[in-house]
Amino acid sequence: MIEVRNISKSFKGHQVLKDVSATFEKGQTNLIIGQSGSGKTVLMKCLVGLYQADQGQVIYDDRVFSDMPEYERMNIRKEVGMLFQGGALFDSKTVEENVMFPLSMFTNQSFEEKLERVNFCLRRVNLENANKLHPSELSGGMIKRVAIARAISVNPRYLFCDEPNSGLDPRTAGVIDNLISEITEEYGMTTIVNTHDMNSVLQIGEKVVFIHEGNLWWTGDKQQVLKSENKELNKFIFASELTRRLKK
Amino acid sequence: MIRTVGKYVLLVREAFRRPDKGRVFRKQLLFEFQSLGIESLGIVLFISAFTGGIAALQTAYNIDSPLIPLTMVGFVTRQSIILEFSPTIISLILVGKVGSRITSEIGTMKVTEQIDALKIMGVNPANYLILPKITAAMIINPILIIFSIVISLLGGYLACEFSGLVTLADYLEGLRFDFEPFTITYAIVKTIVFAFLITSVSGFYGYYTEGGALDVGNSSTKAVVNTSILIILFDLILTQLMLV
């Protein structure tokens, strides 16, 4: 479980997060939703330590991550996998080398053992026979899948996904969502997904946290999200014709 | 300015931590020997050969007094090549070739979140990306400079031979005249300091790139300009400390 307590963050006097508190459950796909500019990416970067919050705490299973010095954070970071919006694959490395990278850095496995694990992870994301390709040779969906394979290669306890569906067609986006949900359940991870894709919310949102103008506005799950009376949430959820029809 | 220097010092300190994995560091180091050193050999040798020839011809052209022996052509060529041309000018050329490459590479990794990915994994990005480059350049650049000196002096000889201005005997006598081995030490020390500046300053500008492709280009330009200025400044300081 990951918990945030009273997180606030400002940039040049502009307060982006205002006293946000939330819990993200283990073994569940937790979604942070909100409009562009609402503060969800900043919240995620505070969670993983890329930003230092001005105040408040980030707690990973009773370990207060936000108060730790950098060398102690390194130990928690080795339990973290992250899927970035653009994939963030290393351009100079092949798919195989990308997925093998965390294993080479943090395990003493032989090359054969690492290769076996790499092939397992690539099979898990349905990317057999892509080992020798470079990121520039992959489609958007394949990049996301390789990034997921890299993130799960060291069996992380926590998985963070920053807008995993951005730039993907609805079908591929659905494949990525299902993959994230399945591996979360399979490995019992605490998964946090940052998204503004309503399909993701309705498909995999076991817990949904709605951020509006830097405030925590609403929490619930995918069933409750359509029935909520929260005005701001409804404006966000039913912004498209499709969701309005769905509600009717 | 003070803030930038402070950030640079902190980044270098971060880069000089013990590598997370020795085997990975050695692999990176070998890659950088190839990328920073071997791939620069061609341009270094080409420029050295021609500049050695030009230095010899210009010296010969300027000797118009019969009181000055033609052996001076070899002597002046050797001194200018060893003391200044090879260590400083070749390092300035390497700023353009190697420095801009380092800034672009690390800058692109920064704006495409690859550096954030390293941080999230628990890898020290400064150590993983910058230390192998600094180490490789500090080892390989002195070797490049030795090659540059040899090829420049050879270029000088060929220019004298083909122009017929100075005989081989005079040129060789000039090369051997009053030779102080310390000048080679001076050239190597300068090269090592310049190699550190090229890689660390370029790495710094890449590491702190924010924005997109345009900003990577801007960082690259800043890195080349500022490293060139620092090289000239340190050239003066080292000359004062070691030769005067």
Coordinates of C-alpha atoms in Angstrom, one line a residue:
Chain A
M1 CA 0.0 0.0 0.0
I2 CA 1.1 3.5 -0.7
E3 CA -0.2 6.4 1.3
V4 CA 0.1 10.2 0.7
R5 CA -0.5 12.5 3.7
N6 CA -1.2 16.2 3.2
I7 CA 1.0 16.6 0.2
S8 CA 1.4 20.2 -1.1
K9 CA 3.7 21.3 -4.0
S10 CA 4.2 24.8 -5.5
F11 CA 6.2 26.0 -8.5
K12 CA 7.4 29.6 -8.5
G13 CA 4.6 30.6 -6.2
H14 CA 1.9 28.7 -8.0
Q15 CA 0.4 26.0 -5.8
V16 CA -0.1 22.8 -7.9
L17 CA -1.0 20.4 -5.2
K18 CA -3.0 21.5 -2.1
D19 CA -2.9 19.2 0.9
V20 CA -3.7 16.0 -0.9
S21 CA -4.2 12.8 1.1
A22 CA -5.0 9.4 -0.4
T23 CA -4.2 5.7 -0.1
F24 CA -3.5 3.4 -3.0
E25 CA -4.2 -0.3 -2.2
K26 CA -2.0 -3.3 -2.7
G27 CA -3.0 -5.7 -5.5
Q28 CA -5.3 -3.2 -7.0
T29 CA -5.1 -0.9 -10.1
N30 CA -5.4 2.6 -8.6
L31 CA -6.2 5.4 -11.0
I32 CA -5.4 9.1 -10.6
I33 CA -7.7 11.0 -12.9
G34 CA -8.1 14.7 -13.7
Q35 CA -8.0 17.2 -16.4
S36 CA -4.7 18.3 -18.0
G37 CA -3.0 20.7 -15.6
S38 CA -5.0 19.4 -12.6
G39 CA -1.8 18.2 -10.8
K40 CA -1.9 14.5 -11.3
T41 CA 1.5 14.2 -12.9
V42 CA 3.0 16.3 -10.2
L43 CA 1.4 14.0 -7.6
M44 CA 2.9 11.0 -9.3
K45 CA 6.3 12.6 -9.5
C46 CA 6.1 13.4 -5.8
L47 CA 5.1 9.8 -5.2
V48 CA 8.2 8.4 -6.9
G49 CA 10.5 11.1 -5.6
L50 CA 11.2 12.9 -8.8
Y51 CA 9.8 16.0 -7.1
Q52 CA 10.2 16.8 -3.4
A53 CA 6.9 17.8 -1.9
D54 CA 6.9 21.2 0.0
Q55 CA 5.0 19.5 2.8
G56 CA 3.4 16.1 3.6
Q57 CA 4.5 12.5 3.5
V58 CA 4.7 9.7 1.0
I59 CA 4.6 6.3 2.8
Y60 CA 5.4 2.9 1.1
D61 CA 4.1 0.2 3.3
D62 CA 5.0 2.0 6.6
R63 CA 8.3 3.3 5.2
V64 CA 8.2 7.1 5.1
F65 CA 9.8 7.6 1.7
S66 CA 9.6 11.4 1.6
D67 CA 11.7 11.7 4.8
M68 CA 14.5 9.4 3.7
P69 CA 17.9 10.5 2.5
E70 CA 18.7 9.7 -1.2
Y71 CA 20.8 6.6 -0.4
E72 CA 17.9 5.0 1.6
R73 CA 15.4 5.9 -1.1
M74 CA 17.6 3.9 -3.6
N75 CA 16.5 0.7 -1.8
I76 CA 12.8 1.5 -2.2
R77 CA 13.4 2.5 -5.8
K78 CA 14.7 -0.9 -6.6
E79 CA 11.2 -2.2 -5.7
V80 CA 9.6 0.3 -8.1
G81 CA 8.8 -0.1 -11.8
M82 CA 7.6 2.9 -13.8
L83 CA 6.0 3.2 -17.2
F84 CA 6.6 6.7 -18.6
Q85 CA 4.3 8.4 -21.0
G86 CA 6.7 8.1 -23.9
G87 CA 8.1 4.8 -22.8
A88 CA 11.5 6.2 -21.9
L89 CA 13.3 3.2 -23.5
F90 CA 17.1 3.6 -23.9
D91 CA 17.5 4.5 -27.6
S92 CA 21.0 3.0 -27.9
K93 CA 19.9 -0.4 -26.6
T94 CA 17.9 -3.1 -28.2
V95 CA 14.6 -4.4 -26.7
E96 CA 16.4 -7.2 -25.0
E97 CA 19.1 -4.9 -23.6
N98 CA 16.4 -2.5 -22.3
V99 CA 14.5 -5.2 -20.4
M100 CA 17.8 -6.8 -19.2
F101 CA 19.1 -3.4 -17.9
P102 CA 17.6 -3.5 -14.4
L103 CA 18.7 -7.1 -14.0
S104 CA 22.3 -6.3 -15.0
M105 CA 22.3 -3.4 -12.6
F106 CA 20.8 -5.1 -9.5
T107 CA 21.2 -8.8 -9.7
N108 CA 24.2 -11.1 -10.0
Q109 CA 22.5 -13.5 -12.5
S110 CA 24.4 -15.0 -15.3
F111 CA 23.6 -13.9 -18.9
E112 CA 21.6 -17.0 -19.5
E113 CA 19.4 -16.5 -16.4
K114 CA 18.9 -12.9 -17.3
L115 CA 18.0 -13.8 -20.9
E116 CA 15.5 -16.3 -19.6
R117 CA 13.8 -13.7 -17.5
V118 CA 13.8 -11.2 -20.4
N119 CA 12.2 -13.7 -22.7
F120 CA 9.6 -14.5 -20.0
C121 CA 8.8 -10.8 -19.6
L122 CA 8.6 -10.2 -23.3
R123 CA 6.3 -13.3 -23.7
R124 CA 4.1 -11.9 -20.9
V125 CA 3.6 -8.7 -22.9
N126 CA 3.1 -10.6 -26.1
L127 CA 6.3 -9.5 -27.7
E128 CA 8.2 -12.6 -28.6
N129 CA 10.8 -12.3 -31.3
A130 CA 11.3 -8.5 -30.8
N131 CA 14.6 -9.0 -28.8
K132 CA 16.9 -7.6 -31.3
L133 CA 14.8 -4.6 -32.4
H134 CA 15.7 -1.0 -31.4
P135 CA 13.1 1.4 -30.0
S136 CA 13.1 3.4 -33.2
E137 CA 11.8 0.2 -35.0
L138 CA 8.8 -0.2 -32.7
S139 CA 5.3 1.1 -32.8
G140 CA 3.8 3.2 -30.0
G141 CA 2.0 0.2 -28.5
M142 CA 5.1 -2.0 -28.7
I143 CA 7.2 0.7 -27.0
K144 CA 4.6 0.7 -24.1
R145 CA 4.7 -3.1 -23.9
V146 CA 8.5 -3.2 -23.8
A147 CA 8.4 -0.5 -21.1
I148 CA 6.0 -2.7 -19.1
A149 CA 8.3 -5.7 -19.6
R150 CA 11.3 -3.6 -18.4
A151 CA 9.3 -2.4 -15.4
I152 CA 8.3 -5.9 -14.3
S153 CA 11.6 -7.6 -15.0
V154 CA 12.8 -7.2 -11.4
N155 CA 9.4 -8.2 -9.8
P156 CA 8.6 -4.7 -8.5
R157 CA 6.2 -4.3 -5.5
Y158 CA 5.0 -0.9 -6.9
L159 CA 4.2 0.0 -10.4
F160 CA 3.6 3.5 -11.6
C161 CA 2.2 4.3 -15.1
D162 CA 2.1 7.8 -16.4
E163 CA -0.7 8.1 -19.0
P164 CA 0.0 4.6 -20.5
N165 CA -2.6 5.1 -23.2
S166 CA -1.5 8.4 -24.6
G167 CA -1.0 8.3 -28.4
L168 CA -2.5 4.8 -28.8
D169 CA -5.6 3.7 -30.7
P170 CA -8.5 2.6 -28.5
R171 CA -7.9 -1.1 -29.2
T172 CA -4.2 -1.0 -28.3
A173 CA -5.0 1.2 -25.3
G174 CA -7.4 -1.5 -24.1
V175 CA -4.6 -4.1 -24.5
I176 CA -2.2 -2.0 -22.4
D177 CA -4.9 -1.4 -19.8
N178 CA -5.7 -5.1 -19.5
L179 CA -2.0 -6.0 -19.3
I180 CA -1.5 -3.5 -16.5
S181 CA -4.5 -4.8 -14.6
E182 CA -3.5 -8.5 -15.1
I183 CA 0.1 -8.1 -14.0
T184 CA -1.1 -6.1 -10.9
E185 CA -3.2 -9.0 -9.8
E186 CA -0.7 -11.6 -10.8
Y187 CA 2.2 -10.1 -8.9
G188 CA 0.1 -8.5 -6.1
M189 CA 1.6 -5.1 -6.8
T190 CA 0.4 -1.7 -5.8
T191 CA -0.2 -0.1 -9.2
I192 CA -0.9 3.6 -9.7
V193 CA -2.0 4.8 -13.1
N194 CA -2.2 8.4 -14.1
T195 CA -4.8 8.9 -16.8
H196 CA -7.5 11.0 -18.3
D197 CA -8.8 8.2 -20.5
M198 CA -12.4 7.3 -19.5
N199 CA -12.1 3.9 -21.1
S200 CA -9.3 3.1 -18.7
V201 CA -11.4 4.3 -15.8
L202 CA -14.3 2.1 -16.7
Q203 CA -12.2 -0.9 -17.6
I204 CA -9.6 -1.2 -14.9
G205 CA -10.3 1.5 -12.2
E206 CA -10.5 -0.6 -9.0
K207 CA -9.8 2.6 -7.1
V208 CA -10.2 6.0 -8.6
V209 CA -8.8 9.2 -7.2
F210 CA -10.1 12.4 -8.9
I211 CA -7.8 15.5 -8.7
H212 CA -9.2 18.9 -9.5
E213 CA -7.2 22.1 -9.4
G214 CA -4.7 20.5 -7.1
N215 CA -7.2 19.2 -4.6
L216 CA -8.4 15.7 -4.0
W217 CA -12.0 16.0 -5.1
W218 CA -13.4 12.5 -5.1
T219 CA -12.4 8.9 -4.5
G220 CA -14.4 5.7 -5.4
D221 CA -14.3 2.9 -8.0
K222 CA -15.3 2.3 -11.6
Q223 CA -18.9 1.5 -10.6
Q224 CA -19.4 4.5 -8.4
V225 CA -17.7 6.9 -10.9
L226 CA -20.7 6.9 -13.3
K227 CA -23.3 7.4 -10.4
S228 CA -21.5 10.1 -8.5
E229 CA -23.3 13.4 -7.9
N230 CA -20.0 15.2 -7.7
K231 CA -20.4 18.2 -10.0
E232 CA -16.7 18.6 -11.0
L233 CA -16.3 14.9 -11.5
N234 CA -19.4 14.7 -13.7
K235 CA -18.1 17.6 -15.8
F236 CA -14.9 15.6 -16.3
I237 CA -16.4 12.2 -16.8
F238 CA -19.2 13.3 -19.1
A239 CA -17.3 15.7 -21.2
S240 CA -17.5 13.5 -24.3
E241 CA -20.6 12.6 -26.3
L242 CA -19.9 8.9 -25.8
T243 CA -19.9 9.0 -22.0
R244 CA -23.0 11.2 -22.0
R245 CA -24.8 8.6 -24.1
L246 CA -23.5 5.9 -21.8
K247 CA -25.0 7.6 -18.8
K248 CA -28.4 7.9 -20.6
Chain B
M1 CA 26.9 32.1 -12.2
I2 CA 27.7 30.9 -8.6
R3 CA 24.5 28.8 -8.7
T4 CA 25.6 27.2 -12.0
V5 CA 29.1 26.5 -10.6
G6 CA 27.5 25.0 -7.5
K7 CA 25.3 22.7 -9.5
Y8 CA 28.3 21.7 -11.7
V9 CA 30.3 20.8 -8.5
L10 CA 27.4 18.8 -7.1
L11 CA 26.9 16.9 -10.3
V12 CA 30.6 16.1 -10.6
R13 CA 30.6 14.8 -7.0
E14 CA 27.5 12.7 -7.8
A15 CA 29.3 11.3 -10.9
F16 CA 32.4 10.4 -9.0
R17 CA 30.6 8.0 -6.6
R18 CA 31.5 4.4 -6.7
P19 CA 29.7 2.7 -9.7
D20 CA 26.7 0.6 -8.8
K21 CA 28.1 -2.3 -10.8
G22 CA 31.7 -2.7 -11.8
R23 CA 31.0 -4.9 -14.7
V24 CA 28.5 -2.5 -16.2
F25 CA 31.0 0.4 -15.7
R26 CA 33.8 -1.5 -17.5
K27 CA 31.5 -2.2 -20.4
Q28 CA 30.5 1.4 -20.6
L29 CA 34.1 2.5 -20.4
L30 CA 35.1 0.3 -23.4
F31 CA 32.2 1.7 -25.3
E32 CA 33.3 5.3 -24.6
F33 CA 36.9 4.5 -25.6
Q34 CA 35.4 3.6 -29.0
S35 CA 32.9 6.4 -29.1
L36 CA 35.1 9.3 -27.8
G37 CA 38.6 8.1 -28.8
I38 CA 38.8 5.7 -31.7
E39 CA 36.1 7.6 -33.7
S40 CA 38.0 10.9 -33.2
L41 CA 41.3 9.5 -34.5
G42 CA 40.6 10.2 -38.2
I43 CA 39.8 13.9 -37.7
V44 CA 42.7 14.4 -35.2
L45 CA 45.3 12.8 -37.6
F46 CA 43.9 14.7 -40.6
I47 CA 44.1 18.1 -39.0
S48 CA 47.4 17.4 -37.3
A49 CA 49.1 16.4 -40.5
F50 CA 48.1 19.6 -42.3
T51 CA 48.7 21.9 -39.4
G52 CA 52.1 20.5 -38.9
G53 CA 52.9 21.1 -42.5
I54 CA 51.5 24.7 -42.4
A55 CA 53.5 25.5 -39.2
A56 CA 56.7 24.3 -40.9
L57 CA 56.0 26.3 -44.1
Q58 CA 55.1 29.5 -42.2
T59 CA 58.2 29.3 -40.1
A60 CA 60.4 28.7 -43.2
Y61 CA 58.6 31.6 -44.9
N62 CA 59.3 34.0 -42.0
I63 CA 63.0 33.1 -41.8
D64 CA 64.5 35.7 -44.2
S65 CA 67.7 36.5 -42.3
P66 CA 70.7 34.4 -43.3
L67 CA 71.8 34.6 -39.6
I68 CA 69.0 32.4 -38.6
P69 CA 69.7 28.7 -39.4
L70 CA 67.1 26.7 -41.3
T71 CA 67.2 24.1 -38.4
M72 CA 65.0 26.6 -36.6
V73 CA 62.1 25.4 -38.8
G74 CA 62.2 22.0 -37.2
F75 CA 62.7 23.5 -33.7
V76 CA 59.8 26.0 -34.0
T77 CA 57.5 23.5 -35.5
R78 CA 58.3 21.0 -32.7
Q79 CA 57.8 23.6 -29.9
S80 CA 54.6 25.0 -31.2
I81 CA 53.2 21.6 -31.9
I82 CA 54.0 20.1 -28.5
L83 CA 53.4 23.1 -26.3
E84 CA 50.3 24.5 -27.9
F85 CA 48.9 23.1 -31.1
S86 CA 48.4 19.4 -30.2
P87 CA 47.1 19.7 -26.6
T88 CA 45.1 22.9 -27.0
I89 CA 43.9 23.2 -30.6
I90 CA 43.1 19.5 -30.9
S91 CA 41.2 19.7 -27.5
L92 CA 39.2 22.6 -28.9
I93 CA 38.4 20.5 -32.0
L94 CA 37.3 17.7 -29.7
V95 CA 35.0 20.1 -27.8
G96 CA 33.1 20.5 -31.1
K97 CA 33.1 16.8 -31.9
V98 CA 32.9 15.0 -28.6
G99 CA 31.5 17.7 -26.3
S100 CA 28.5 18.5 -28.5
R101 CA 27.8 14.8 -28.9
I102 CA 27.9 14.2 -25.1
T103 CA 25.5 17.1 -24.5
S104 CA 23.1 16.0 -27.2
E105 CA 23.1 12.4 -26.1
I106 CA 22.5 13.2 -22.4
G107 CA 20.2 16.2 -23.2
T108 CA 18.0 14.0 -25.4
M109 CA 17.9 11.3 -22.6
K110 CA 16.8 14.1 -20.2
V111 CA 14.0 15.5 -22.3
T112 CA 12.7 12.0 -23.2
E113 CA 12.6 11.0 -19.5
Q114 CA 15.3 8.3 -19.9
I115 CA 17.2 9.9 -17.1
D116 CA 14.1 9.9 -14.9
A117 CA 13.7 6.2 -15.8
L118 CA 17.3 5.6 -14.5
K119 CA 16.5 7.5 -11.3
I120 CA 13.3 5.6 -10.7
M121 CA 15.2 2.3 -11.1
G122 CA 17.6 3.3 -8.4
V123 CA 20.5 4.0 -10.7
N124 CA 22.6 7.1 -10.2
P125 CA 22.3 8.7 -13.6
A126 CA 25.3 11.0 -13.3
N127 CA 27.5 8.1 -12.3
Y128 CA 26.2 5.8 -15.0
L129 CA 26.3 8.3 -17.8
I130 CA 29.0 10.8 -17.1
L131 CA 31.7 9.0 -15.1
P132 CA 32.6 6.5 -18.0
K133 CA 32.9 9.4 -20.4
I134 CA 35.2 11.4 -18.1
T135 CA 37.4 8.4 -17.3
A136 CA 37.6 7.3 -21.0
A137 CA 38.5 10.8 -22.2
M138 CA 41.1 11.3 -19.5
I139 CA 42.8 8.0 -20.6
I140 CA 42.3 8.2 -24.4
N141 CA 42.8 11.9 -25.1
P142 CA 46.5 11.9 -24.1
I143 CA 47.0 8.9 -26.5
L144 CA 45.3 10.9 -29.3
I145 CA 47.5 13.9 -28.5
I146 CA 50.7 11.7 -28.7
F147 CA 49.5 10.6 -32.2
S148 CA 48.7 14.2 -33.1
I149 CA 52.3 15.3 -32.2
V150 CA 53.9 12.5 -34.2
I151 CA 51.7 13.1 -37.2
S152 CA 52.1 16.9 -37.0
L153 CA 55.9 16.6 -37.0
L154 CA 55.7 14.2 -39.9
G155 CA 53.4 16.6 -41.7
G156 CA 56.0 19.4 -41.2
Y157 CA 58.7 17.1 -42.6
L158 CA 56.6 16.3 -45.7
A159 CA 55.8 20.0 -46.3
C160 CA 59.5 20.9 -46.1
E161 CA 60.4 18.0 -48.4
F162 CA 57.9 18.7 -51.1
S163 CA 58.4 22.5 -51.0
G164 CA 62.1 22.2 -51.0
L165 CA 62.5 25.0 -48.5
V166 CA 64.3 23.0 -45.8
T167 CA 66.3 19.8 -46.2
L168 CA 65.5 16.7 -44.2
A169 CA 68.8 16.9 -42.3
D170 CA 68.1 20.5 -41.2
Y171 CA 64.5 19.7 -40.2
L172 CA 65.6 16.6 -38.2
E173 CA 68.4 18.5 -36.5
G174 CA 65.9 21.3 -35.5
L175 CA 63.5 18.7 -34.1
R176 CA 66.3 17.3 -31.9
F177 CA 67.8 20.7 -30.9
D178 CA 67.5 21.6 -27.2
F179 CA 64.7 19.1 -26.6
E180 CA 63.2 19.1 -23.1
P181 CA 61.2 15.9 -22.3
F182 CA 59.2 18.0 -19.7
T183 CA 57.3 19.7 -22.6
I184 CA 55.7 16.3 -23.3
T185 CA 54.7 16.0 -19.7
Y186 CA 53.2 19.5 -19.9
A187 CA 51.3 18.6 -23.0
I188 CA 49.9 15.5 -21.4
V189 CA 48.9 17.2 -18.2
K190 CA 47.1 19.9 -20.2
T191 CA 45.3 17.3 -22.3
I192 CA 44.1 15.4 -19.2
V193 CA 42.7 18.6 -17.6
F194 CA 41.1 19.6 -20.9
A195 CA 39.6 16.1 -21.3
F196 CA 38.0 16.4 -17.9
L197 CA 36.6 19.8 -18.8
I198 CA 35.2 18.6 -22.2
T199 CA 33.4 15.7 -20.7
S200 CA 32.2 17.1 -17.4
V201 CA 31.0 20.5 -18.7
S202 CA 29.3 18.9 -21.7
G203 CA 27.7 16.3 -19.4
F204 CA 26.5 19.0 -17.1
Y205 CA 24.8 21.0 -19.8
G206 CA 23.2 17.8 -21.1
Y207 CA 22.0 16.7 -17.7
Y208 CA 20.3 20.0 -16.9
T209 CA 18.6 20.4 -20.3
E210 CA 14.9 21.2 -19.9
G211 CA 12.3 21.3 -22.7
G212 CA 12.5 19.7 -26.1
A213 CA 14.7 19.3 -29.2
L214 CA 15.4 23.0 -29.5
D215 CA 16.7 23.2 -26.0
V216 CA 19.0 20.2 -26.6
G217 CA 20.5 22.2 -29.4
N218 CA 20.8 25.3 -27.2
S219 CA 22.5 23.3 -24.4
S220 CA 24.9 21.8 -26.9
T221 CA 25.9 25.3 -28.1
K222 CA 26.3 26.6 -24.6
A223 CA 28.4 23.5 -23.7
V224 CA 30.8 24.1 -26.7
V225 CA 31.1 27.8 -26.0
N226 CA 31.7 27.5 -22.3
T227 CA 34.1 24.5 -22.5
S228 CA 36.1 26.4 -25.2
I229 CA 36.4 29.4 -22.8
L230 CA 37.4 27.2 -19.9
I231 CA 40.0 25.4 -22.0
I232 CA 41.7 28.7 -22.9
L233 CA 41.5 29.9 -19.3
F234 CA 43.0 26.7 -17.9
D235 CA 45.6 26.8 -20.7
L236 CA 46.8 30.1 -19.3
I237 CA 46.7 28.9 -15.7
L238 CA 48.5 25.6 -16.4
T239 CA 51.2 27.4 -18.5
Q240 CA 51.8 29.9 -15.7
L241 CA 52.0 27.0 -13.1
M242 CA 54.1 24.6 -15.2
L243 CA 56.3 26.6 -17.5
V244 CA 56.9 30.0 -16.1

